[in-house]
Amino acid sequence: RRAQAGLRGRVVERDTERWQREPALRGLRRVGGLDLSYGGAGGAACASLVVLSYPDLQVLYEDCRMVTVTAPYVAGFLAFREVPFLVDAVQRLQAEEPELSPQVLLVDGNGLLHPRGFGVACHLGVLTDLPCIGVAKNLLQMDGLVRDERHREQIRSLQRSGDTFPLTDTSGRVLGMALRSHDNSSRPLYVSVGHRVSLDTAVRLVRSCCRYRIPEPIRQADIRSREYIRK
């Protein structure tokens, strides 16, 4: 908790890059996606980083490595279990092929949408000092946010791609946004700020990266990590 609190003070919750302030995100050329897939015994997992071109979303770079996860899973502290491997992947790319370094990272998980306001996306963003966005497939239930009938009704109100509603805690603070990312899926994504990006920009970018329900950088990282484990 002390470590989280210390790092939490370094989170920047606003746009810091010129491309973030452009209506069409002009100037954004490379988007990274990260995933950690578990497979095998003894904590074996595959850490995957992909970098896609933007806006055409073609894979420019991929790195899949088997790692051994030794830290236990503790709810609310997932970053301490997974983020070190993801940071290693980003730093390896920056050292070996800096011209392909991502300008922003998308990660399967939460950012400010977290009981202590410091989820995986915040942790990853602070340690890499890159703009980072949390994209979760399921709602992390916490104070003021539960999967009750009201939440299900809000989901039903998302009629088409791009529709959103805010995710607020009991104090009324907006922690993230539920986004219908594709017309063919009624299940929303839960988007939240990780680091060096505003919520509005995060939602715009995630939506623009969705050929399917899951944004392409995260989808490709997941596909490639699972295939690497299978092989």
Coordinates of N, CA and C in Angstrom, one line a residue:
R1 N 0.8 -1.2 0.0 CA 0.0 0.0 0.0 C 0.9 1.3 0.0
R2 N 1.9 1.2 0.7 CA 2.8 2.4 0.8 C 3.5 2.6 -0.6
A3 N 3.9 1.5 -1.2 CA 4.5 1.7 -2.6 C 3.5 2.2 -3.6
Q4 N 2.2 1.7 -3.5 CA 1.2 2.2 -4.4 C 1.0 3.7 -4.2
A5 N 0.9 4.1 -2.9 CA 0.6 5.5 -2.6 C 1.7 6.4 -3.1
G6 N 2.9 5.9 -2.9 CA 4.1 6.7 -3.4 C 4.1 6.9 -4.9
L7 N 3.8 5.8 -5.6 CA 3.8 5.9 -7.1 C 2.5 6.7 -7.6
R8 N 1.4 6.6 -6.8 CA 0.2 7.2 -7.2 C 0.4 8.7 -7.3
G9 N 1.2 9.3 -6.5 CA 1.5 10.7 -6.6 C 2.2 11.2 -7.8
R10 N 2.7 10.3 -8.6 CA 3.4 10.6 -9.9 C 2.5 10.5 -11.1
V11 N 1.3 10.1 -10.9 CA 0.4 9.9 -12.1 C -0.1 11.3 -12.6
V12 N 0.0 11.5 -13.9 CA -0.4 12.7 -14.6 C -1.7 12.4 -15.3
E13 N -2.8 13.0 -14.9 CA -4.1 12.7 -15.4 C -4.6 13.7 -16.5
R14 N -3.7 14.1 -17.4 CA -4.0 15.1 -18.4 C -3.2 14.8 -19.7
D15 N -3.6 15.3 -20.8 CA -2.8 15.1 -22.0 C -1.5 15.9 -21.9
T16 N -0.4 15.2 -22.3 CA 0.9 15.8 -22.3 C 1.5 15.9 -23.7
E17 N 0.9 15.3 -24.7 CA 1.5 15.2 -26.0 C 0.7 16.0 -27.0
R18 N 1.3 16.6 -28.0 CA 0.6 17.4 -29.0 C -0.4 16.6 -29.7
W19 N -0.1 15.4 -30.1 CA -1.1 14.6 -30.9 C -2.3 14.3 -30.1
Q20 N -2.3 14.3 -28.8 CA -3.5 14.1 -28.0 C -4.5 15.2 -28.1
R21 N -4.0 16.4 -28.5 CA -4.9 17.5 -28.6 C -5.5 17.8 -30.0
E22 N -5.0 16.9 -30.9 CA -5.5 17.0 -32.3 C -6.8 16.3 -32.4
P23 N -7.8 16.8 -33.2 CA -9.1 16.2 -33.3 C -9.0 14.7 -33.9
A24 N -8.1 14.5 -34.8 CA -7.9 13.2 -35.4 C -6.7 12.5 -34.9
L25 N -6.2 12.9 -33.7 CA -5.0 12.4 -33.1 C -3.8 12.4 -34.1
R26 N -3.8 13.5 -34.9 CA -2.7 13.7 -35.9 C -1.4 13.7 -35.3
G27 N -0.4 13.0 -35.8 CA 0.9 12.9 -35.2 C 1.1 11.6 -34.4
L28 N 0.1 10.9 -34.2 CA 0.2 9.6 -33.5 C 0.5 8.6 -34.6
R29 N 1.6 7.9 -34.4 CA 2.1 6.9 -35.5 C 2.2 5.5 -34.9
R30 N 2.4 5.3 -33.6 CA 2.7 4.0 -33.1 C 2.0 3.8 -31.8
V31 N 1.2 2.7 -31.7 CA 0.4 2.4 -30.5 C 0.9 1.0 -30.0
G32 N 1.2 0.9 -28.7 CA 1.6 -0.4 -28.2 C 0.5 -1.1 -27.4
G33 N 0.5 -2.4 -27.5 CA -0.4 -3.2 -26.7 C 0.3 -4.3 -25.9
L34 N -0.1 -4.5 -24.7 CA 0.6 -5.5 -23.8 C -0.3 -6.5 -23.3
D35 N 0.2 -7.7 -23.0 CA -0.6 -8.8 -22.5 C 0.3 -9.7 -21.8
L36 N -0.2 -10.3 -20.7 CA 0.5 -11.4 -20.0 C -0.5 -12.6 -20.0
S37 N -0.1 -13.7 -20.7 CA -1.0 -14.9 -20.7 C -0.3 -16.0 -20.0
Y38 N -1.1 -16.6 -19.1 CA -0.6 -17.7 -18.3 C -0.8 -19.1 -19.0
G39 N 0.2 -19.9 -18.9 CA 0.1 -21.3 -19.5 C 1.2 -22.2 -19.0
G40 N 0.8 -23.3 -18.6 CA 1.8 -24.3 -18.0 C 1.9 -24.2 -16.5
A41 N 2.8 -25.0 -16.0 CA 2.9 -25.1 -14.5 C 4.0 -24.2 -14.0
G42 N 3.9 -24.0 -12.7 CA 5.0 -23.3 -12.0 C 5.0 -21.8 -12.3
G43 N 3.9 -21.2 -12.6 CA 3.8 -19.8 -12.9 C 4.3 -19.4 -14.2
A44 N 4.4 -20.3 -15.2 CA 4.8 -19.9 -16.5 C 3.8 -19.0 -17.2
A45 N 4.3 -18.0 -17.9 CA 3.5 -17.1 -18.6 C 4.2 -16.5 -19.7
C46 N 3.5 -15.9 -20.7 CA 4.1 -15.2 -21.8 C 3.8 -13.8 -21.8
A47 N 4.9 -13.0 -21.7 CA 4.7 -11.5 -21.7 C 4.8 -11.1 -23.2
S48 N 3.8 -10.3 -23.7 CA 3.8 -10.0 -25.1 C 3.6 -8.5 -25.2
L49 N 4.5 -7.9 -26.1 CA 4.4 -6.5 -26.5 C 4.3 -6.4 -28.0
V50 N 3.3 -5.7 -28.5 CA 3.2 -5.5 -29.9 C 3.1 -4.0 -30.1
V51 N 3.6 -3.5 -31.3 CA 3.5 -2.1 -31.7 C 2.8 -2.1 -33.0
L52 N 1.7 -1.3 -33.1 CA 0.9 -1.2 -34.3 C 1.1 0.2 -34.9
S53 N 1.0 0.3 -36.2 CA 1.0 1.6 -36.9 C -0.4 2.2 -36.6
Y54 N -0.4 3.5 -36.6 CA -1.7 4.2 -36.5 C -1.8 5.3 -37.6
P55 N -2.9 5.4 -38.3 CA -4.2 4.8 -37.9 C -4.5 3.4 -38.6
D56 N -3.6 2.9 -39.4 CA -4.0 1.7 -40.2 C -3.9 0.4 -39.4
L57 N -3.3 0.4 -38.2 CA -3.3 -0.7 -37.3 C -2.6 -2.0 -37.8
Q58 N -1.5 -1.8 -38.4 CA -0.7 -2.9 -38.9 C 0.5 -3.2 -37.9
V59 N 0.8 -4.5 -37.7 CA 1.8 -4.8 -36.7 C 3.2 -4.5 -37.2
L60 N 3.9 -3.6 -36.5 CA 5.2 -3.2 -36.8 C 6.3 -4.0 -36.0
Y61 N 5.9 -4.5 -34.9 CA 6.9 -5.1 -34.0 C 6.1 -6.1 -33.0
E62 N 6.8 -7.2 -32.7 CA 6.2 -8.0 -31.7 C 7.3 -8.7 -30.9
D63 N 7.1 -8.9 -29.6 CA 8.1 -9.5 -28.7 C 7.3 -10.4 -27.7
C64 N 7.5 -11.7 -27.8 CA 6.9 -12.6 -26.9 C 8.0 -13.4 -26.2
R65 N 7.9 -13.4 -24.8 CA 8.9 -14.1 -24.0 C 8.3 -14.8 -22.9
M66 N 8.7 -16.1 -22.7 CA 8.2 -16.8 -21.5 C 8.9 -16.3 -20.3
V67 N 8.1 -16.1 -19.2 CA 8.6 -15.6 -17.9 C 8.0 -16.5 -16.8
T68 N 8.6 -16.5 -15.7 CA 8.1 -17.2 -14.5 C 7.6 -16.2 -13.5
V69 N 6.3 -16.3 -13.2 CA 5.6 -15.4 -12.3 C 5.7 -16.0 -10.9
T70 N 6.4 -15.3 -10.0 CA 6.5 -15.9 -8.7 C 5.7 -15.1 -7.6
A71 N 5.4 -13.9 -7.8 CA 4.6 -13.1 -6.9 C 3.2 -13.7 -6.8
P72 N 2.6 -13.8 -5.6 CA 1.2 -14.3 -5.5 C 0.2 -13.3 -6.0
Y73 N -0.9 -13.8 -6.4 CA -2.0 -12.9 -6.8 C -2.7 -12.4 -5.5
V74 N -2.8 -11.0 -5.4 CA -3.5 -10.4 -4.3 C -4.4 -9.3 -4.9
A75 N -5.7 -9.4 -4.7 CA -6.6 -8.5 -5.3 C -6.3 -7.1 -5.0
G76 N -6.2 -6.2 -6.1 CA -5.9 -4.8 -5.9 C -4.4 -4.5 -6.1
F77 N -3.6 -5.6 -6.2 CA -2.1 -5.5 -6.3 C -1.6 -6.3 -7.4
L78 N -2.4 -6.5 -8.5 CA -2.0 -7.3 -9.6 C -0.8 -6.7 -10.3
A79 N -0.6 -5.4 -10.3 CA 0.6 -4.8 -11.0 C 1.9 -5.3 -10.4
F80 N 2.0 -5.6 -9.1 CA 3.2 -6.1 -8.5 C 3.6 -7.5 -9.0
R81 N 2.6 -8.2 -9.5 CA 2.8 -9.5 -10.1 C 3.2 -9.5 -11.5
E82 N 2.6 -8.6 -12.3 CA 2.7 -8.6 -13.8 C 3.6 -7.5 -14.4
V83 N 3.5 -6.3 -13.8 CA 4.1 -5.1 -14.5 C 5.6 -5.2 -14.7
P84 N 6.4 -5.8 -13.8 CA 7.8 -5.9 -14.1 C 8.2 -6.5 -15.4
F85 N 7.4 -7.6 -15.8 CA 7.7 -8.2 -17.1 C 7.3 -7.3 -18.3
L86 N 6.2 -6.6 -18.1 CA 5.8 -5.7 -19.2 C 6.8 -4.5 -19.3
V87 N 7.2 -4.0 -18.2 CA 8.2 -2.9 -18.3 C 9.5 -3.4 -19.0
D88 N 9.9 -4.6 -18.7 CA 11.1 -5.2 -19.3 C 10.9 -5.2 -20.8
A89 N 9.7 -5.6 -21.3 CA 9.5 -5.7 -22.7 C 9.6 -4.3 -23.4
V90 N 9.0 -3.3 -22.7 CA 9.0 -1.9 -23.3 C 10.5 -1.4 -23.3
Q91 N 11.2 -1.6 -22.2 CA 12.6 -1.1 -22.2 C 13.5 -1.8 -23.1
R92 N 13.2 -3.1 -23.4 CA 14.0 -3.9 -24.4 C 13.8 -3.3 -25.8
L93 N 12.6 -3.0 -26.1 CA 12.3 -2.3 -27.4 C 13.0 -1.0 -27.5
Q94 N 12.9 -0.2 -26.5 CA 13.4 1.2 -26.5 C 15.0 1.1 -26.7
A95 N 15.6 0.1 -26.1 CA 17.0 0.0 -26.3 C 17.5 -0.6 -27.6
E96 N 16.7 -1.6 -28.1 CA 17.1 -2.3 -29.3 C 16.6 -1.7 -30.6
E97 N 15.4 -1.2 -30.6 CA 14.8 -0.6 -31.8 C 14.0 0.6 -31.4
P98 N 14.7 1.7 -31.0 CA 14.0 2.9 -30.5 C 13.1 3.5 -31.5
E99 N 13.4 3.3 -32.8 CA 12.6 4.0 -33.9 C 11.1 3.4 -33.9
L100 N 10.9 2.2 -33.2 CA 9.6 1.6 -33.2 C 9.0 1.8 -31.8
S101 N 9.5 2.6 -31.0 CA 9.0 2.7 -29.6 C 7.6 3.3 -29.7
P102 N 6.6 2.8 -28.9 CA 5.3 3.3 -28.9 C 5.1 4.7 -28.3
Q103 N 4.2 5.4 -28.8 CA 3.9 6.7 -28.3 C 2.9 6.7 -27.2
V104 N 2.2 5.6 -27.1 CA 1.1 5.3 -26.1 C 1.0 3.8 -25.9
L105 N 0.6 3.4 -24.7 CA 0.4 2.0 -24.4 C -1.0 1.7 -24.0
L106 N -1.6 0.6 -24.5 CA -2.9 0.1 -24.1 C -2.6 -1.2 -23.4
V107 N -3.2 -1.3 -22.2 CA -3.0 -2.6 -21.5 C -4.4 -3.1 -21.0
D108 N -4.5 -4.4 -20.9 CA -5.7 -5.1 -20.5 C -5.8 -5.0 -18.9
G109 N -6.5 -4.0 -18.5 CA -6.6 -3.8 -17.0 C -7.1 -2.4 -16.8
N110 N -7.0 -2.0 -15.5 CA -7.6 -0.7 -15.1 C -6.4 0.3 -14.8
G111 N -6.8 1.6 -14.8 CA -5.9 2.6 -14.4 C -6.4 3.3 -13.1
L112 N -7.0 4.5 -13.2 CA -7.6 5.1 -12.1 C -8.8 4.4 -11.5
L113 N -9.4 3.6 -12.4 CA -10.6 2.8 -12.0 C -10.1 1.6 -11.1
H114 N -9.8 1.9 -9.8 CA -9.2 1.0 -8.9 C -9.5 1.5 -7.5
P115 N -9.6 0.6 -6.5 CA -9.9 1.0 -5.2 C -9.0 2.0 -4.6
R116 N -7.8 2.0 -5.0 CA -6.8 3.1 -4.5 C -6.3 4.0 -5.6
G117 N -7.0 4.0 -6.7 CA -6.7 4.9 -7.8 C -5.4 4.6 -8.5
F118 N -5.0 3.3 -8.5 CA -3.6 3.0 -9.0 C -3.6 1.6 -9.5
G119 N -4.3 1.3 -10.7 CA -4.3 0.0 -11.3 C -3.1 -0.2 -12.1
V120 N -3.1 -1.4 -12.9 CA -2.0 -1.8 -13.7 C -1.6 -0.7 -14.7
A121 N -2.5 0.0 -15.3 CA -2.2 1.0 -16.4 C -1.5 2.1 -15.7
C122 N -1.8 2.5 -14.5 CA -1.1 3.6 -13.9 C 0.3 3.2 -13.5
H123 N 0.4 2.0 -13.0 CA 1.7 1.5 -12.5 C 2.7 1.4 -13.8
L124 N 2.2 0.8 -14.8 CA 3.0 0.7 -16.1 C 3.3 2.0 -16.6
G125 N 2.4 3.0 -16.7 CA 2.6 4.3 -17.2 C 3.7 5.0 -16.4
V126 N 3.6 5.0 -15.1 CA 4.6 5.7 -14.2 C 6.0 5.1 -14.4
L127 N 6.1 3.8 -14.4 CA 7.4 3.2 -14.5 C 8.1 3.3 -15.9
T128 N 7.3 3.5 -17.0 CA 7.8 3.7 -18.3 C 7.8 5.1 -18.7
D129 N 7.1 5.9 -18.0 CA 6.8 7.3 -18.3 C 6.3 7.5 -19.7
L130 N 5.4 6.6 -20.1 CA 4.7 6.7 -21.4 C 3.2 7.0 -21.1
P131 N 2.5 7.7 -22.0 CA 1.1 7.7 -21.9 C 0.5 6.3 -21.9
C132 N -0.4 6.0 -21.0 CA -0.9 4.6 -20.9 C -2.4 4.7 -20.6
I133 N -3.1 3.7 -21.1 CA -4.6 3.7 -21.0 C -4.9 2.3 -20.5
G134 N -5.8 2.2 -19.5 CA -6.4 0.9 -19.1 C -7.6 0.6 -19.8
V135 N -7.7 -0.6 -20.3 CA -8.9 -1.1 -21.1 C -9.3 -2.5 -20.5
A136 N -10.3 -2.5 -19.6 CA -10.8 -3.7 -19.0 C -12.0 -4.3 -19.7
K137 N -12.1 -5.6 -19.7 CA -13.2 -6.2 -20.3 C -14.4 -6.4 -19.3
N138 N -14.1 -6.4 -18.1 CA -15.1 -6.5 -17.0 C -15.0 -5.4 -16.0
L139 N -16.2 -5.1 -15.4 CA -16.2 -4.0 -14.4 C -15.6 -4.5 -13.1
L140 N -14.6 -3.7 -12.6 CA -14.0 -3.9 -11.3 C -15.0 -3.3 -10.3
Q141 N -15.6 -4.2 -9.5 CA -16.6 -3.7 -8.6 C -15.9 -3.1 -7.3
M142 N -16.4 -1.9 -7.0 CA -15.8 -1.2 -5.9 C -16.8 -0.2 -5.3
D143 N -16.4 0.7 -4.4 CA -17.3 1.6 -3.8 C -18.1 2.4 -4.8
G144 N -19.4 2.2 -4.9 CA -20.2 3.0 -5.8 C -20.4 2.4 -7.2
L145 N -19.6 1.3 -7.5 CA -19.6 0.7 -8.8 C -19.9 -0.8 -8.7
V146 N -21.1 -1.2 -9.0 CA -21.5 -2.6 -8.9 C -22.3 -3.0 -10.1
R147 N -22.3 -4.3 -10.4 CA -23.0 -4.8 -11.5 C -24.5 -5.1 -11.1
D148 N -25.2 -4.0 -10.8 CA -26.6 -4.1 -10.4 C -27.5 -3.8 -11.6
E149 N -28.8 -3.8 -11.3 CA -29.8 -3.5 -12.4 C -29.6 -2.1 -13.0
R150 N -29.2 -1.1 -12.2 CA -28.9 0.2 -12.8 C -27.8 0.1 -13.7
H151 N -26.7 -0.6 -13.4 CA -25.6 -0.7 -14.3 C -26.0 -1.5 -15.6
R152 N -26.8 -2.5 -15.4 CA -27.2 -3.2 -16.6 C -28.1 -2.4 -17.5
E153 N -28.9 -1.5 -16.9 CA -29.7 -0.6 -17.7 C -28.9 0.4 -18.4
Q154 N -27.8 0.9 -17.8 CA -26.9 1.8 -18.5 C -26.2 1.1 -19.7
I155 N -25.9 -0.1 -19.5 CA -25.3 -0.9 -20.6 C -26.3 -1.0 -21.8
R156 N -27.6 -1.2 -21.4 CA -28.6 -1.3 -22.5 C -28.8 0.0 -23.2
S157 N -28.4 1.1 -22.6 CA -28.6 2.4 -23.2 C -27.5 2.7 -24.3
L158 N -26.5 1.9 -24.3 CA -25.4 2.0 -25.3 C -25.9 1.3 -26.6
Q159 N -26.4 2.1 -27.5 CA -27.1 1.6 -28.7 C -26.1 1.4 -29.9
R160 N -25.1 2.2 -29.9 CA -24.2 2.0 -31.1 C -22.7 2.3 -30.7
S161 N -21.9 2.0 -31.6 CA -20.4 2.2 -31.4 C -20.1 3.6 -31.0
G162 N -19.4 3.8 -30.0 CA -19.0 5.2 -29.5 C -19.8 5.7 -28.4
D163 N -21.0 5.0 -28.1 CA -21.8 5.5 -27.0 C -21.0 5.2 -25.7
T164 N -21.2 6.0 -24.7 CA -20.5 5.9 -23.4 C -21.4 6.3 -22.3
F165 N -21.0 5.9 -21.1 CA -21.5 6.5 -19.8 C -20.4 6.5 -18.8
P166 N -20.4 7.5 -17.9 CA -19.3 7.7 -16.9 C -19.4 6.7 -15.8
L167 N -18.3 6.3 -15.2 CA -18.2 5.4 -14.1 C -17.8 6.2 -12.9
T168 N -18.7 6.4 -12.0 CA -18.4 7.3 -10.8 C -18.5 6.6 -9.5
D169 N -17.7 7.1 -8.6 CA -17.7 6.5 -7.2 C -18.8 7.2 -6.4
T170 N -18.9 6.8 -5.1 CA -19.9 7.4 -4.3 C -19.8 8.9 -4.1
S171 N -18.6 9.4 -4.3 CA -18.4 10.9 -4.1 C -18.7 11.6 -5.4
G172 N -19.0 10.9 -6.5 CA -19.3 11.5 -7.7 C -18.2 11.7 -8.6
R173 N -17.0 11.3 -8.2 CA -15.8 11.5 -9.1 C -15.8 10.5 -10.2
V174 N -15.6 10.9 -11.4 CA -15.5 10.1 -12.6 C -14.2 9.3 -12.6
L175 N -14.2 8.0 -12.6 CA -13.0 7.2 -12.5 C -12.7 6.5 -13.9
G176 N -13.7 6.5 -14.8 CA -13.5 5.9 -16.1 C -14.7 6.1 -16.9
M177 N -14.8 5.4 -18.0 CA -15.9 5.5 -18.9 C -16.2 4.1 -19.5
A178 N -17.5 3.7 -19.5 CA -17.9 2.5 -20.2 C -18.2 2.9 -21.6
L179 N -17.6 2.1 -22.5 CA -17.6 2.4 -24.0 C -18.2 1.2 -24.8
R180 N -19.2 1.5 -25.6 CA -19.5 0.5 -26.6 C -18.6 0.6 -27.7
S181 N -17.7 -0.3 -27.9 CA -16.6 -0.1 -28.9 C -16.9 -0.6 -30.3
H182 N -17.9 -1.4 -30.4 CA -18.2 -1.9 -31.8 C -19.7 -2.2 -31.9
D183 N -20.3 -2.0 -33.0 CA -21.7 -2.2 -33.2 C -22.1 -3.7 -33.0
N184 N -21.2 -4.6 -33.3 CA -21.5 -6.0 -33.2 C -21.3 -6.6 -31.8
S185 N -21.0 -5.8 -30.8 CA -20.9 -6.3 -29.5 C -21.6 -5.3 -28.5
S186 N -22.5 -5.8 -27.7 CA -23.2 -5.0 -26.8 C -22.5 -4.9 -25.4
R187 N -21.5 -5.7 -25.3 CA -20.7 -5.7 -24.0 C -19.7 -4.6 -24.0
P188 N -19.7 -3.7 -23.1 CA -18.9 -2.5 -23.1 C -17.4 -2.8 -22.7
L189 N -16.5 -1.9 -23.0 CA -15.2 -1.9 -22.4 C -15.2 -0.8 -21.3
Y190 N -14.3 -1.0 -20.3 CA -14.2 -0.1 -19.2 C -12.8 0.6 -19.3
V191 N -12.9 1.9 -19.8 CA -11.7 2.6 -20.1 C -11.3 3.6 -19.0
S192 N -10.0 3.6 -18.6 CA -9.6 4.6 -17.6 C -8.2 5.1 -17.8
V193 N -7.9 6.2 -17.3 CA -6.6 6.9 -17.4 C -5.6 6.1 -16.7
G194 N -4.4 5.9 -17.4 CA -3.3 5.3 -16.7 C -2.3 6.3 -16.3
H195 N -1.8 7.1 -17.3 CA -0.8 8.1 -17.1 C -0.6 9.0 -18.4
R196 N -0.5 10.3 -18.1 CA -0.2 11.2 -19.2 C -1.2 11.2 -20.3
V197 N -2.5 11.1 -20.0 CA -3.5 11.1 -21.0 C -4.8 11.5 -20.2
S198 N -5.7 12.3 -20.9 CA -7.0 12.6 -20.4 C -8.0 11.5 -20.7
L199 N -9.1 11.4 -19.9 CA -10.1 10.4 -20.2 C -10.7 10.5 -21.5
D200 N -11.0 11.8 -21.9 CA -11.6 12.0 -23.2 C -10.7 11.5 -24.4
T201 N -9.4 11.8 -24.3 CA -8.5 11.3 -25.3 C -8.3 9.8 -25.2
A202 N -8.3 9.2 -24.1 CA -8.3 7.7 -23.9 C -9.4 7.1 -24.6
V203 N -10.6 7.6 -24.4 CA -11.8 7.0 -25.0 C -11.7 7.1 -26.5
R204 N -11.3 8.3 -27.0 CA -11.2 8.5 -28.5 C -10.3 7.5 -29.1
L205 N -9.1 7.4 -28.5 CA -8.1 6.5 -29.0 C -8.5 5.0 -29.0
V206 N -9.1 4.6 -27.9 CA -9.5 3.2 -27.8 C -10.6 2.9 -28.9
R207 N -11.5 3.8 -29.0 CA -12.6 3.6 -30.0 C -12.0 3.5 -31.4
S208 N -11.0 4.3 -31.7 CA -10.5 4.4 -33.1 C -9.6 3.1 -33.3
C209 N -9.2 2.4 -32.3 CA -8.4 1.2 -32.5 C -9.2 -0.1 -32.5
C210 N -10.5 0.0 -32.5 CA -11.4 -1.2 -32.4 C -11.9 -1.6 -33.8
R211 N -11.3 -2.7 -34.3 CA -11.9 -3.4 -35.5 C -13.0 -4.4 -35.0
Y212 N -12.8 -4.8 -33.8 CA -13.7 -5.7 -33.1 C -14.0 -5.1 -31.7
R213 N -14.5 -5.9 -30.8 CA -14.8 -5.3 -29.5 C -13.5 -4.9 -28.8
I214 N -12.4 -5.7 -28.8 CA -11.2 -5.4 -28.1 C -10.3 -4.5 -29.0
P215 N -9.7 -3.5 -28.5 CA -8.8 -2.7 -29.3 C -7.7 -3.5 -29.9
E216 N -7.3 -3.2 -31.2 CA -6.4 -4.1 -31.9 C -5.1 -4.3 -31.2
P217 N -4.4 -3.2 -30.6 CA -3.1 -3.5 -30.0 C -3.2 -4.6 -28.9
I218 N -4.3 -4.5 -28.0 CA -4.4 -5.5 -27.0 C -4.8 -6.9 -27.6
R219 N -5.7 -6.8 -28.6 CA -6.1 -8.1 -29.2 C -5.0 -8.8 -29.8
Q220 N -4.1 -8.1 -30.5 CA -2.9 -8.7 -31.2 C -1.9 -9.2 -30.1
A221 N -1.7 -8.5 -29.1 CA -0.8 -9.0 -28.0 C -1.3 -10.2 -27.4
D222 N -2.6 -10.3 -27.2 CA -3.2 -11.5 -26.6 C -3.2 -12.7 -27.5
I223 N -3.5 -12.5 -28.8 CA -3.4 -13.6 -29.8 C -2.0 -14.1 -29.9
R224 N -1.0 -13.3 -29.9 CA 0.3 -13.7 -30.2 C 0.9 -14.4 -28.9
S225 N 0.5 -13.9 -27.7 CA 1.0 -14.5 -26.5 C 0.5 -15.9 -26.4
R226 N -0.8 -16.1 -26.7 CA -1.4 -17.4 -26.6 C -0.9 -18.4 -27.6
E227 N -0.6 -17.9 -28.8 CA 0.0 -18.7 -29.8 C 1.4 -19.1 -29.5
Y228 N 2.1 -18.2 -28.9 CA 3.5 -18.5 -28.4 C 3.5 -19.6 -27.4
I229 N 2.5 -19.6 -26.5 CA 2.4 -20.6 -25.4 C 2.1 -21.9 -26.1
R230 N 1.1 -21.9 -27.0 CA 0.7 -23.1 -27.7 C 1.8 -23.8 -28.4
K231 N 2.7 -23.0 -29.1 CA 3.8 -23.6 -29.8 C 4.9 -24.1 -28.9

